[in-house]
Coordinates of C-alpha atoms in Angstrom, one line a residue:
L1290 CA 55.0 39.0 -111.9
N1291 CA 58.4 38.7 -113.5
G1292 CA 60.3 38.7 -110.2
K1293 CA 60.2 42.1 -108.5
R1294 CA 58.3 43.8 -111.3
T1295 CA 54.8 45.1 -110.6
T1296 CA 51.8 45.1 -112.8
Q1297 CA 52.2 48.8 -113.3
N1298 CA 55.8 48.4 -114.5
I1299 CA 54.8 45.7 -116.9
M1300 CA 51.9 47.7 -118.3
L1301 CA 54.1 50.8 -118.7
D1302 CA 56.5 48.7 -120.8
V1303 CA 53.5 47.5 -122.9
I1304 CA 52.4 51.1 -123.5
I1305 CA 55.9 52.0 -124.5
G1306 CA 55.9 49.0 -126.8
L1307 CA 52.7 50.2 -128.4
A1308 CA 54.0 53.7 -128.8
P1309 CA 55.5 53.1 -132.3
A1310 CA 52.1 51.7 -133.6
M1311 CA 50.3 54.7 -132.1
L1312 CA 52.7 57.1 -133.7
A1313 CA 52.4 55.4 -137.0
S1314 CA 48.6 55.5 -136.9
I1315 CA 48.7 59.3 -136.3
V1316 CA 51.2 59.8 -139.1
Y1317 CA 49.0 57.8 -141.6
F1318 CA 45.6 58.8 -140.4
G1319 CA 46.1 62.2 -138.7
V1320 CA 44.3 63.8 -135.8
K1321 CA 41.4 61.3 -136.1
A1322 CA 43.7 58.5 -135.0
A1323 CA 44.9 60.5 -132.0
A1324 CA 41.2 61.3 -131.1
V1325 CA 40.2 57.6 -131.3
I1326 CA 43.2 56.6 -129.0
L1327 CA 42.4 59.3 -126.5
T1328 CA 38.7 58.5 -126.5
C1329 CA 39.3 54.8 -125.9
V1330 CA 41.9 55.3 -123.2
A1331 CA 39.9 57.9 -121.3
S1332 CA 36.7 55.8 -121.6
C1333 CA 38.5 52.7 -120.3
V1334 CA 40.1 54.6 -117.4
L1335 CA 36.8 56.2 -116.4
S1336 CA 34.9 52.9 -116.8
E1337 CA 37.3 51.1 -114.5
F1338 CA 37.3 53.9 -111.9
L1339 CA 33.5 54.1 -111.8
C1340 CA 33.0 50.4 -111.9
R1341 CA 35.4 49.7 -109.0
K1342 CA 33.8 52.6 -107.0
V1343 CA 30.2 51.2 -107.6
M1344 CA 31.3 47.7 -106.6
K1345 CA 33.2 49.1 -103.6
R1346 CA 36.4 47.5 -104.5
P1347 CA 39.9 48.9 -104.2
Q1348 CA 40.9 51.1 -107.2
T1349 CA 43.1 49.5 -109.8
V1350 CA 43.3 52.4 -112.3
G1351 CA 46.9 53.0 -111.2
D1352 CA 48.1 49.6 -112.4
L1353 CA 47.7 51.0 -116.0
S1354 CA 46.0 47.8 -117.3
C1355 CA 42.9 49.8 -118.3
V1356 CA 45.2 52.2 -120.3
V1357 CA 46.6 49.2 -122.2
T1358 CA 43.1 47.9 -122.9
G1359 CA 42.1 51.3 -124.2
V1360 CA 45.1 51.6 -126.5
L1361 CA 44.6 48.0 -127.9
L1362 CA 41.0 48.6 -128.5
A1363 CA 41.8 51.9 -130.4
L1364 CA 44.3 50.1 -132.5
N1365 CA 41.6 47.6 -133.5
L1366 CA 39.3 50.4 -134.7
P1367 CA 39.1 52.4 -138.0
A1368 CA 40.2 56.0 -137.9
T1369 CA 36.7 57.2 -138.7
I1370 CA 34.8 55.3 -136.0
H1371 CA 32.2 57.4 -134.2
P1372 CA 33.3 58.4 -130.7
L1373 CA 30.2 57.0 -129.0
I1374 CA 30.9 53.6 -130.6
A1375 CA 34.5 53.7 -129.2
V1376 CA 33.1 54.6 -125.8
F1377 CA 30.6 51.8 -125.9
G1378 CA 33.4 49.4 -126.9
S1379 CA 35.5 50.6 -124.0
V1380 CA 32.7 50.0 -121.5
V1381 CA 32.2 46.4 -122.9
A1382 CA 35.9 45.8 -122.5
I1383 CA 36.3 47.1 -119.0
V1384 CA 33.0 46.6 -117.3
V1385 CA 31.7 43.4 -118.9
V1386 CA 34.8 41.5 -119.9
K1387 CA 37.2 42.6 -117.2
Q1388 CA 35.5 43.8 -114.0
M1389 CA 32.4 41.6 -114.0
F1390 CA 34.8 38.6 -113.9
G1391 CA 36.7 40.0 -111.0
G1392 CA 39.2 42.5 -112.5
I1393 CA 42.7 42.0 -113.8
G1394 CA 43.8 38.4 -113.8
Q1395 CA 40.3 37.0 -113.8
N1396 CA 39.1 37.6 -117.3
F1397 CA 39.3 34.5 -119.5
V1398 CA 39.3 36.3 -122.9
N1399 CA 41.1 39.3 -124.2
P1400 CA 39.0 42.4 -123.3
A1401 CA 40.0 44.6 -126.3
L1402 CA 39.3 41.9 -128.9
T1403 CA 36.1 40.8 -127.3
A1404 CA 34.9 44.5 -127.4
R1405 CA 35.9 44.6 -131.1
I1406 CA 34.0 41.5 -132.0
T1407 CA 31.0 42.8 -130.0
L1408 CA 31.0 46.1 -132.0
M1409 CA 31.2 44.2 -135.3
T1410 CA 27.6 42.9 -134.8
P1411 CA 25.6 46.1 -134.4
F1412 CA 28.0 48.4 -136.3
P1413 CA 29.4 46.3 -139.2
A1414 CA 29.5 49.2 -141.7
R1415 CA 31.2 51.6 -139.2
M1416 CA 33.7 48.9 -138.1
T1417 CA 34.8 48.2 -141.7
H1418 CA 35.0 51.8 -143.0
W1419 CA 38.6 51.9 -144.1
V1420 CA 40.2 55.1 -145.4
A1421 CA 43.4 55.5 -147.3
P1422 CA 46.6 56.6 -145.5
F1423 CA 47.3 60.4 -145.6
D1424 CA 43.6 61.1 -146.5
Y1425 CA 43.4 63.4 -143.5
A1426 CA 40.1 65.0 -144.7
A1427 CA 38.3 61.6 -144.7
T1428 CA 35.1 61.2 -142.7
A1429 CA 32.7 58.5 -141.9
D1430 CA 30.8 59.4 -145.1
S1431 CA 34.0 59.3 -147.3
I1432 CA 34.4 56.6 -149.9
T1433 CA 36.1 53.6 -148.3
T1434 CA 39.2 51.8 -149.5
A1435 CA 39.9 48.1 -149.3
T1436 CA 42.3 46.5 -147.0
P1437 CA 45.0 44.2 -148.5
L1438 CA 43.2 41.1 -147.2
G1439 CA 39.9 42.5 -148.6
I1440 CA 41.5 42.9 -152.0
L1441 CA 42.8 39.3 -151.9
K1442 CA 39.5 37.9 -150.7
E1443 CA 37.5 39.7 -153.4
G1444 CA 40.0 38.9 -156.1
G1445 CA 40.0 42.3 -157.6
G1446 CA 42.4 45.2 -157.7
A1447 CA 46.2 45.5 -157.5
L1448 CA 47.7 44.1 -154.3
P1449 CA 50.1 46.4 -152.3
S1450 CA 53.8 45.7 -152.4
Y1451 CA 55.6 44.1 -149.5
L1452 CA 57.2 47.5 -148.8
D1453 CA 53.9 49.2 -148.5
L1454 CA 52.6 46.5 -146.2
F1455 CA 55.8 46.7 -144.1
L1456 CA 55.6 50.4 -143.8
G1457 CA 51.8 50.6 -143.4
K1458 CA 50.8 52.5 -146.5
T1459 CA 47.5 50.6 -146.8
G1460 CA 43.9 50.8 -145.4
G1461 CA 43.0 49.1 -142.2
C1462 CA 42.6 49.5 -138.5
L1463 CA 44.9 52.0 -136.7
G1464 CA 47.2 49.3 -135.5
E1465 CA 47.3 46.8 -138.2
T1466 CA 48.8 48.7 -141.1
C1467 CA 52.4 49.3 -140.1
A1468 CA 54.2 46.0 -139.5
L1469 CA 57.5 47.8 -138.9
A1470 CA 56.0 49.7 -135.9
I1471 CA 54.6 46.5 -134.4
L1472 CA 57.9 44.7 -134.8
I1473 CA 59.8 47.5 -133.1
G1474 CA 57.4 47.4 -130.2
G1475 CA 57.4 43.5 -130.1
I1476 CA 61.2 43.4 -130.0
Y1477 CA 61.2 45.9 -127.2
L1478 CA 58.9 43.8 -125.1
I1479 CA 61.0 40.7 -125.7
A1480 CA 64.2 42.6 -124.9
R1481 CA 62.6 43.8 -121.7
R1482 CA 61.4 40.2 -121.0
V1483 CA 57.9 41.4 -120.7
I1484 CA 56.9 38.7 -123.1
S1485 CA 58.5 35.4 -124.3
P1486 CA 59.1 35.1 -128.1
V1487 CA 57.6 31.6 -128.0
I1488 CA 54.0 32.5 -128.7
P1489 CA 54.5 35.2 -131.4
V1490 CA 57.2 33.1 -133.2
T1491 CA 55.1 29.9 -133.1
Y1492 CA 51.9 31.8 -134.1
L1493 CA 53.6 33.6 -137.0
A1494 CA 55.5 30.5 -138.2
T1495 CA 52.3 28.3 -138.1
A1496 CA 50.3 31.0 -140.0
A1497 CA 53.1 31.2 -142.6
V1498 CA 53.2 27.4 -143.1
F1499 CA 49.4 27.2 -143.4
S1500 CA 49.4 30.0 -145.9
L1501 CA 52.1 28.3 -148.0
L1502 CA 50.4 24.9 -147.9
F1503 CA 47.1 26.4 -149.2
G1504 CA 48.7 28.3 -152.1
R1505 CA 48.7 31.8 -150.5
D1506 CA 51.7 34.2 -150.2
P1507 CA 53.0 33.7 -146.6
I1508 CA 54.8 37.0 -146.6
F1509 CA 51.7 38.9 -147.7
D1510 CA 49.6 37.1 -145.0
L1511 CA 52.2 37.9 -142.3
L1512 CA 52.3 41.6 -143.1
S1513 CA 48.6 42.0 -143.7
G1514 CA 45.8 42.6 -141.3
G1515 CA 46.1 42.3 -137.5
L1516 CA 48.4 39.3 -137.4
M1517 CA 51.5 41.1 -136.2
L1518 CA 49.6 43.2 -133.6
G1519 CA 47.7 40.1 -132.4
A1520 CA 50.9 37.9 -132.2
F1521 CA 53.0 40.3 -130.1
F1522 CA 50.4 42.3 -128.1
M1523 CA 47.3 40.2 -127.6
A1524 CA 48.1 36.6 -127.9
T1525 CA 50.8 37.1 -125.3
D1526 CA 48.5 38.5 -122.7
Y1527 CA 49.5 36.9 -119.3
V1528 CA 45.9 36.3 -118.2
T1529 CA 44.6 34.6 -121.3
S1530 CA 47.6 32.6 -122.5
P1531 CA 49.3 29.5 -121.2
I1532 CA 52.2 29.7 -118.7
T1533 CA 53.8 26.4 -119.5
P1534 CA 56.5 26.4 -122.3
N1535 CA 54.9 23.4 -124.1
G1536 CA 51.5 25.0 -123.7
Q1537 CA 52.7 28.2 -125.3
I1538 CA 53.9 26.2 -128.4
V1539 CA 50.6 24.4 -128.6
Y1540 CA 48.7 27.7 -128.2
G1541 CA 50.7 29.4 -130.9
V1542 CA 50.1 26.5 -133.3
I1543 CA 46.3 26.6 -132.6
L1544 CA 46.4 30.4 -133.2
G1545 CA 48.1 30.1 -136.5
L1546 CA 45.8 27.3 -137.7
L1547 CA 42.6 29.1 -136.7
T1548 CA 43.8 32.3 -138.3
G1549 CA 44.5 30.5 -141.6
V1550 CA 41.2 28.7 -141.5
F1551 CA 39.2 31.9 -140.8
R1552 CA 41.1 33.9 -143.5
L1553 CA 40.7 31.2 -146.1
W1554 CA 37.1 30.0 -145.5
G1555 CA 35.6 32.6 -143.2
A1556 CA 33.1 35.3 -144.3
S1557 CA 35.5 38.0 -143.3
P1558 CA 39.0 38.4 -144.9
E1559 CA 40.5 38.8 -141.4
G1560 CA 40.5 36.1 -138.7
V1561 CA 43.0 37.2 -136.0
S1562 CA 40.4 38.5 -133.5
Y1563 CA 38.3 35.4 -133.7
A1564 CA 41.3 33.1 -133.6
I1565 CA 42.7 34.7 -130.4
I1566 CA 39.4 34.7 -128.6
L1567 CA 38.6 31.1 -129.5
S1568 CA 42.2 30.1 -128.5
N1569 CA 41.8 31.9 -125.1
L1570 CA 39.0 29.4 -124.4
F1571 CA 41.3 26.5 -125.0
V1572 CA 44.0 27.7 -122.6
P1573 CA 42.7 25.8 -119.4
M1574 CA 42.7 22.6 -121.4
I1575 CA 46.1 23.3 -123.0
E1576 CA 47.6 23.9 -119.5
R1577 CA 46.0 20.8 -118.1
F1578 CA 47.7 18.6 -120.7
T1579 CA 51.0 20.4 -120.8
L1580 CA 51.6 20.9 -117.1
P1581 CA 54.8 19.1 -116.0
K1582 CA 54.0 16.1 -113.8
A1583 CA 55.4 16.3 -110.3
F1584 CA 58.0 13.6 -109.4
G1585 CA 58.2 11.8 -106.0
K1586 CA 54.5 11.6 -105.4
E1587 CA 53.5 8.5 -103.5
G1588 CA 51.6 6.0 -105.6
K1589 CA 48.3 4.4 -104.7
K1590 CA 48.5 1.8 -102.0
A1591 CA 47.5 -1.7 -102.9

């Protein structure tokens, strides 16, 4: 992994990269955001510890990958999510998606996003209960606010400004509101060579071109929803993304196209989670067709 770097070193860098988004979520949504993050992280760590113990496998809690999964899941949840729903999502992410397939390096889809999609089915109202930033007194029974993409989809209400989108002064999941925080973390990961810029840049560029071609505002689409978070922190997951340079480009293009399709014609205003999970399934095929051919192999004998 990245030369002499260990999984723990890499995951620690990812946690540091996610720190601005976590801090922004706490600033905008208060103690509730911190509680959701702590609940998800603690549940993921405990789930991995108990699961490895029951399966009598070596403990992997120390590699910090379960902490990263917990943070990513939390950033994909609303501030008012019930703690037990967050715990259930953590168990799905770690036990079902990650450990049942053999642990880190064996899962073929992103654990945090798969858990989010799983929670959307039984708890749609809870998972789409958005509250306004700085409404620290908001509860699960408070009146909801619309996300920027929701306003655009429904065609009613004033759209937030680019500055509000960039700074995060809008409703949404904990980690999808502040584009600035995501960019800071993403640039940190690129500078530390934890991730390559190929996938996020290709993903974002394709999404922007798709948006422009279909008469939408590309800047609005880039700054709204979970696109930034998905591009830098989930589409780049080592296990579920291609390793070949050409494969990463193809992968990024597919991600951008699917996100555009889901946002434009899907039932939900957002499409990043579904685009990434579906693209994860294409990765083996992408790598098969983009793997460089070896030279010097002996041809078939006549």
